XYZ file of C-alpha atoms in Angstrom:
401
model
C -10.866 -16.507 1.012
C -7.549 -14.905 0.167
C -4.593 -17.213 -0.378
C -1.307 -17.483 -2.174
C -1.764 -20.127 -4.838
C 0.923 -21.396 -7.155
C 0.582 -24.102 -9.805
C 3.455 -25.825 -11.566
C 1.893 -27.368 -14.643
C 4.922 -29.362 -15.701
C 5.090 -31.262 -12.441
C 1.317 -31.103 -11.850
C 1.999 -29.849 -8.341
C -0.043 -27.296 -6.410
C 1.005 -25.093 -3.500
C -1.363 -23.231 -1.222
C -0.185 -20.911 1.565
C -2.789 -19.334 3.861
C -1.428 -16.981 6.570
C -3.791 -15.476 9.155
C -3.752 -13.403 12.330
C -6.213 -13.413 15.221
C -6.210 -10.702 17.906
C -8.533 -10.782 20.903
C -9.174 -9.114 24.241
C -10.813 -11.122 27.030
C -12.117 -10.322 30.495
C -12.020 -13.302 32.876
C -13.429 -12.950 36.411
C -11.982 -16.203 37.820
C -8.650 -17.056 36.177
C -7.826 -19.950 38.521
C -11.401 -21.303 38.891
C -11.382 -20.938 42.687
C -14.471 -21.291 44.932
C -13.632 -18.108 46.910
C -11.666 -14.902 46.339
C -11.480 -15.243 42.549
C -8.722 -13.535 40.576
C -9.850 -11.443 37.637
C -7.773 -10.232 34.721
C -7.762 -8.850 31.191
C -6.091 -11.112 28.641
C -4.668 -9.922 25.333
C -4.167 -12.708 22.842
C -2.194 -12.808 19.586
C -2.517 -15.879 17.350
C -0.533 -15.734 14.087
C -0.999 -18.863 11.969
C -0.182 -20.370 8.605
C -1.712 -23.247 6.639
C 0.392 -24.875 3.935
C -0.871 -27.384 1.361
C 1.258 -29.096 -1.259
C -0.192 -31.644 -3.639
C 1.846 -33.610 -6.181
C 1.366 -36.975 -7.893
C 3.616 -38.802 -5.393
C 3.849 -36.398 -2.454
C 1.197 -34.599 -0.369
C 1.716 -32.209 2.558
C -0.881 -30.596 4.823
C 0.654 -28.432 7.564
C -1.148 -26.027 9.917
C 0.875 -24.053 12.500
C -0.214 -21.391 14.992
C 1.655 -19.581 17.769
C -0.603 -18.742 20.720
C 0.507 -15.889 23.022
C -1.500 -14.474 25.937
C -0.633 -11.392 28.015
C -2.321 -10.910 31.416
C -2.711 -7.209 32.264
C -2.838 -7.726 36.061
C 0.030 -10.252 36.007
C -2.162 -13.077 37.369
C -0.070 -15.290 35.098
C 3.326 -14.247 33.788
C 3.999 -16.755 31.035
C 1.258 -18.380 28.954
C 2.284 -19.170 25.421
C 2.166 -22.305 23.343
C 1.756 -23.361 19.746
C -0.295 -25.857 17.779
C 0.931 -27.965 14.894
C -0.965 -30.368 12.657
C 1.279 -32.027 10.082
C 0.278 -34.800 7.699
C 2.353 -36.198 4.857
C 1.533 -38.983 2.416
C 4.332 -40.185 0.147
C 4.111 -42.794 -2.600
C 7.439 -44.626 -2.804
C 6.254 -47.252 -5.297
C 3.027 -46.451 -7.152
C 0.005 -48.481 -5.965
C 2.257 -50.565 -3.696
C 4.579 -48.887 -1.155
C 3.684 -45.768 0.868
C 4.723 -43.863 3.988
C 2.561 -41.604 6.169
C 4.048 -39.044 8.556
C 1.973 -37.273 11.214
C 2.750 -34.842 14.008
C 0.261 -33.125 16.325
C 1.367 -30.605 18.960
C -1.393 -29.235 21.177
C -2.424 -28.478 24.730
C -4.379 -31.380 26.285
C -6.184 -32.069 29.546
C -4.265 -34.064 32.160
C -7.558 -35.685 33.187
C -9.115 -37.863 30.487
C -12.516 -37.765 32.223
C -12.719 -33.930 32.226
C -11.698 -31.746 29.296
C -10.112 -28.823 31.129
C -9.233 -27.133 27.816
C -12.932 -26.165 27.625
C -12.838 -24.572 31.096
C -9.493 -22.780 31.269
C -6.561 -21.628 29.174
C -3.992 -23.524 31.256
C -5.298 -25.238 34.442
C -4.814 -29.040 34.664
C -3.337 -29.108 31.154
C -0.039 -29.837 29.477
C 1.499 -29.371 26.061
C 1.693 -32.649 24.176
C 3.313 -33.870 20.971
C 2.221 -37.050 19.187
C 4.427 -38.033 16.227
C 4.183 -41.115 14.035
C 5.813 -42.631 10.957
C 4.049 -45.456 9.101
C 5.606 -47.212 6.101
C 3.198 -49.771 4.605
C 2.461 -51.954 1.589
C -0.891 -52.301 -0.169
C -1.606 -55.491 -2.112
C -4.517 -56.139 -4.488
C -5.286 -59.775 -3.616
C -8.258 -60.056 -5.967
C -10.718 -57.852 -7.820
C -12.563 -57.201 -4.545
C -10.005 -57.914 -1.814
C -7.214 -55.583 -0.654
C -4.542 -56.244 1.949
C -2.353 -53.743 3.796
C 0.622 -54.513 6.017
C 3.243 -52.292 7.590
C 5.058 -50.890 10.595
C 4.310 -47.845 12.750
C 6.550 -45.844 15.060
C 4.659 -43.601 17.482
C 6.024 -41.255 20.148
C 3.916 -39.401 22.741
C 5.599 -36.587 24.701
C 4.190 -34.386 27.480
C 5.683 -31.145 28.760
C 4.439 -31.723 32.318
C 7.030 -33.895 34.139
C 4.247 -35.694 36.024
C 2.820 -37.027 32.764
C 4.182 -40.274 31.317
C 5.821 -40.234 27.886
C 5.410 -43.284 25.685
C 7.109 -44.846 22.656
C 5.369 -47.508 20.547
C 6.529 -49.903 17.837
C 3.742 -51.696 15.939
C 3.393 -54.148 13.088
C -0.048 -54.539 11.550
C -2.092 -56.131 8.793
C -5.488 -55.107 7.440
C -7.773 -57.022 5.063
C -10.765 -55.483 3.281
C -13.215 -57.543 1.228
C -15.788 -55.761 -0.957
C -18.610 -58.271 -0.594
C -21.010 -56.077 -2.600
C -21.313 -52.493 -3.791
C -22.505 -51.467 -0.308
C -20.988 -54.069 2.024
C -17.400 -54.418 3.222
C -15.863 -56.984 5.567
C -12.750 -55.774 7.418
C -10.238 -57.711 9.506
C -7.252 -56.359 11.470
C -4.355 -57.661 13.522
C -1.795 -55.469 15.300
C 1.106 -56.219 17.631
C 2.453 -53.269 19.680
C 5.379 -52.912 22.059
C 4.995 -49.864 24.355
C 7.837 -48.417 26.390
C 7.487 -45.925 29.271
C 9.604 -44.985 32.277
C 7.314 -47.077 34.507
C 6.596 -50.170 32.466
C 7.211 -51.869 29.121
C 4.351 -54.003 27.834
C 3.170 -55.826 24.724
C -0.309 -55.633 23.272
C -1.968 -57.764 20.584
C -5.264 -56.721 18.962
C -7.312 -58.932 16.627
C -10.684 -57.781 15.225
C -13.126 -58.220 12.343
C -16.528 -56.963 11.276
C -18.778 -55.729 8.427
C -19.706 -52.233 7.281
C -22.952 -51.812 5.334
C -24.169 -48.687 3.549
C -27.862 -49.490 3.289
C -28.885 -46.099 1.826
C -27.314 -42.906 0.571
C -25.533 -41.344 3.565
C -26.711 -44.111 5.929
C -24.290 -46.690 7.340
C -24.399 -49.577 9.793
C -21.214 -51.168 11.164
C -20.068 -53.713 13.713
C -16.534 -54.629 14.704
C -15.521 -57.070 17.453
C -12.144 -58.298 18.626
C -9.898 -59.196 21.522
C -6.896 -57.518 23.157
C -4.120 -59.341 25.033
C -1.755 -57.455 27.362
C 1.537 -58.852 28.656
C 4.510 -57.438 30.570
C 7.436 -59.671 31.445
C 8.867 -56.772 33.427
C 6.126 -57.038 36.077
C 4.668 -60.459 35.202
C 1.341 -58.945 34.124
C -1.172 -60.695 31.871
C -4.606 -59.550 30.745
C -7.262 -60.119 28.095
C -10.321 -58.127 27.052
C -12.998 -58.375 24.366
C -13.592 -55.039 22.610
C -16.104 -53.768 20.081
C -17.164 -50.789 18.001
C -20.704 -50.757 16.649
C -23.168 -48.141 15.528
C -25.204 -46.556 12.790
C -25.656 -43.214 11.050
C -29.039 -42.700 9.368
C -29.707 -39.746 7.111
C -33.347 -38.674 7.029
C -34.638 -36.065 4.601
C -33.925 -33.079 6.881
C -31.738 -34.439 9.682
C -29.188 -37.117 10.621
C -29.355 -39.489 13.580
C -26.383 -41.581 14.752
C -25.400 -43.833 17.638
C -22.077 -45.399 18.663
C -21.337 -48.039 21.306
C -17.662 -48.919 21.750
C -15.091 -50.351 24.129
C -11.694 -48.883 23.279
C -8.361 -47.932 24.860
C -7.209 -44.310 25.041
C -3.880 -42.676 25.906
C -3.854 -41.229 29.416
C -1.136 -38.720 30.422
C -1.120 -39.881 34.065
C -2.057 -43.583 33.699
C -0.380 -44.512 30.364
C -3.470 -46.314 29.036
C -7.102 -46.429 30.052
C -10.157 -48.368 28.981
C -13.084 -46.260 27.798
C -16.629 -47.605 27.271
C -18.866 -45.117 25.504
C -22.505 -45.032 24.394
C -23.233 -41.842 22.457
C -26.215 -40.680 20.427
C -26.197 -37.625 18.127
C -28.910 -35.648 16.344
C -28.060 -33.027 13.694
C -30.271 -30.887 11.493
C -29.068 -28.344 8.932
C -30.865 -25.886 6.667
C -29.589 -22.971 4.617
C -29.647 -20.609 7.634
C -30.201 -22.868 10.649
C -28.141 -25.606 12.332
C -29.166 -27.678 15.354
C -27.071 -30.367 17.015
C -27.596 -32.451 20.147
C -25.453 -35.158 21.755
C -26.087 -37.333 24.808
C -23.977 -40.157 26.136
C -22.366 -42.201 28.866
C -18.598 -42.621 29.149
C -17.098 -45.144 31.590
C -13.392 -45.368 32.467
C -11.917 -48.597 33.806
C -8.575 -50.093 34.796
C -7.246 -52.013 31.779
C -6.279 -55.104 33.813
C -8.733 -55.358 36.746
C -11.591 -53.868 34.630
C -12.832 -52.096 37.764
C -14.991 -49.026 37.114
C -13.095 -45.888 38.187
C -15.021 -42.955 36.683
C -18.331 -42.383 34.904
C -19.403 -39.339 32.922
C -22.976 -38.611 31.870
C -22.976 -35.807 29.341
C -25.402 -33.852 27.199
C -24.601 -30.966 24.858
C -26.478 -28.941 22.308
C -25.706 -26.218 19.789
C -28.047 -24.013 17.796
C -26.778 -21.643 15.124
C -28.734 -19.158 13.025
C -27.538 -16.943 10.166
C -29.330 -13.666 10.882
C -28.025 -11.979 7.745
C -25.576 -13.190 5.082
C -22.770 -11.604 7.148
C -24.035 -12.089 10.736
C -24.389 -15.420 12.548
C -25.426 -16.173 16.117
C -24.630 -19.369 18.023
C -25.692 -20.685 21.416
C -24.323 -23.851 23.009
C -24.905 -25.582 26.335
C -23.307 -28.670 27.859
C -24.051 -30.422 31.154
C -21.802 -33.128 32.596
C -22.132 -35.295 35.675
C -18.770 -36.818 36.584
C -18.744 -39.663 39.115
C -15.676 -40.943 40.946
C -16.718 -44.548 41.513
C -13.742 -45.268 43.777
C -14.273 -42.342 46.185
C -18.076 -42.458 45.676
C -18.342 -38.752 44.940
C -19.713 -36.747 42.035
C -19.519 -33.280 40.508
C -21.555 -31.300 37.992
C -20.298 -28.985 35.277
C -22.393 -26.504 33.247
C -20.940 -24.652 30.249
C -22.877 -21.908 28.427
C -21.641 -19.992 25.394
C -23.185 -17.240 23.265
C -21.343 -16.054 20.163
C -22.021 -13.452 17.488
C -19.781 -13.510 14.415
C -19.800 -10.821 11.729
C -18.028 -11.171 8.367
C -16.531 -7.759 7.593
C -15.300 -8.841 4.179
C -14.023 -11.784 2.219
C -11.051 -12.263 4.578
C -11.906 -10.434 7.830
C -14.216 -11.511 10.650
C -15.221 -9.986 13.977
C -16.707 -12.015 16.850
C -18.051 -11.367 20.349
C -18.107 -14.361 22.681
C -19.512 -14.857 26.198
C -18.927 -18.011 28.260
C -20.289 -18.956 31.663
C -19.001 -22.002 33.556
C -20.515 -23.355 36.772
C -19.001 -26.223 38.737
C -20.730 -27.893 41.663
C -20.155 -30.804 44.030
C -21.812 -31.501 47.412
C -18.845 -33.583 48.602
C -16.196 -31.826 50.756
C -13.425 -33.757 48.987
C -14.440 -31.955 45.751
C -14.674 -28.474 47.295
C -12.283 -27.081 44.674
C -14.770 -27.958 41.930
C -17.335 -25.445 43.235
C -16.823 -22.263 41.232
C -18.359 -19.781 38.783
C -16.515 -18.252 35.849
C -17.542 -15.528 33.395
C -15.504 -14.826 30.258
C -16.241 -12.275 27.550
C -14.009 -11.631 24.562
C -13.811 -9.562 21.398
C -11.943 -11.241 18.532
C -10.709 -10.033 15.141
C -9.419 -12.482 12.510
C -7.702 -11.487 9.273
C -6.674 -13.911 6.521
C -4.022 -12.738 4.075
């Protein structure tokens, strides 16, 4: 991998700058994913990017930026450009005691938390989003085995789509970690958050605790349980909910098996906050030339106050990858989702197929051919717009400088 690398020995600081450029041409036979009279087009894409790393004794930066431009030959869409940004900074203000973390993520996200439209289309049912946070915190060594952390976090969520709901959060938190043995940790957390949106301002308190046990090399078992309290004086709303996060990851000789069961809360562009219950199992096997992965799970989405079930998603996905030669690799992936609207009592199915061949032309240049087929189906007239087929084939060239 080519890169610009500079080292300043006196300051013991290291810079790494990695620019790259991706060019691709895509044929898409159903740009707007319509059931009838599909619109086809040829899409030229230019994706210049840069990755910057800076490491110093008291200051670390990791910044990745890419500008994404697409040109539609038949003018099916006139403007389609965005950018992605992943910024992370860790600064030590007082060694071993006082720190600040800065993060900023700009990306295009699905407006529907139950369906990831970024996997189906370049732009439909999506919006650009920016999530920025600043977290100053203190770390205290309470004993030889116990560490405490306390601090404040500012978090801002912005969406480009005016229908989506921006949010600002102010949190204070404390975390306690007790090393009970070489392989067992007990963790406890408390966090108070005030969230402000144009529709509602509410307070949230989370308290949780649980152990984490590494019972073998690469194998971990954990369990965390807590309670969340919601309150809004603005609308006289009160709510309480037990939550948990439990699971295991077991490493066998030739493969890894894991399972997670959790009740959590996720940001929702159109609903502010949503409860997600998930039960997900994963199988992964890797050899020198072969990789196989399979995931199956159930995701349930509920109202955070009434706890009524609104949507359910049953999903399975698998990926198999084989290195044909040292320079040529083939990958096939398939995912099948059943999405149920438990309020309207309807359902839809989504099938996603992808075949990809990637060829390494040299140390810094790669060529790839990619074919994707998407099939949506629903027997319910209310979901007629979800019945469609889409074929996409692209040729992609990536050069790192």
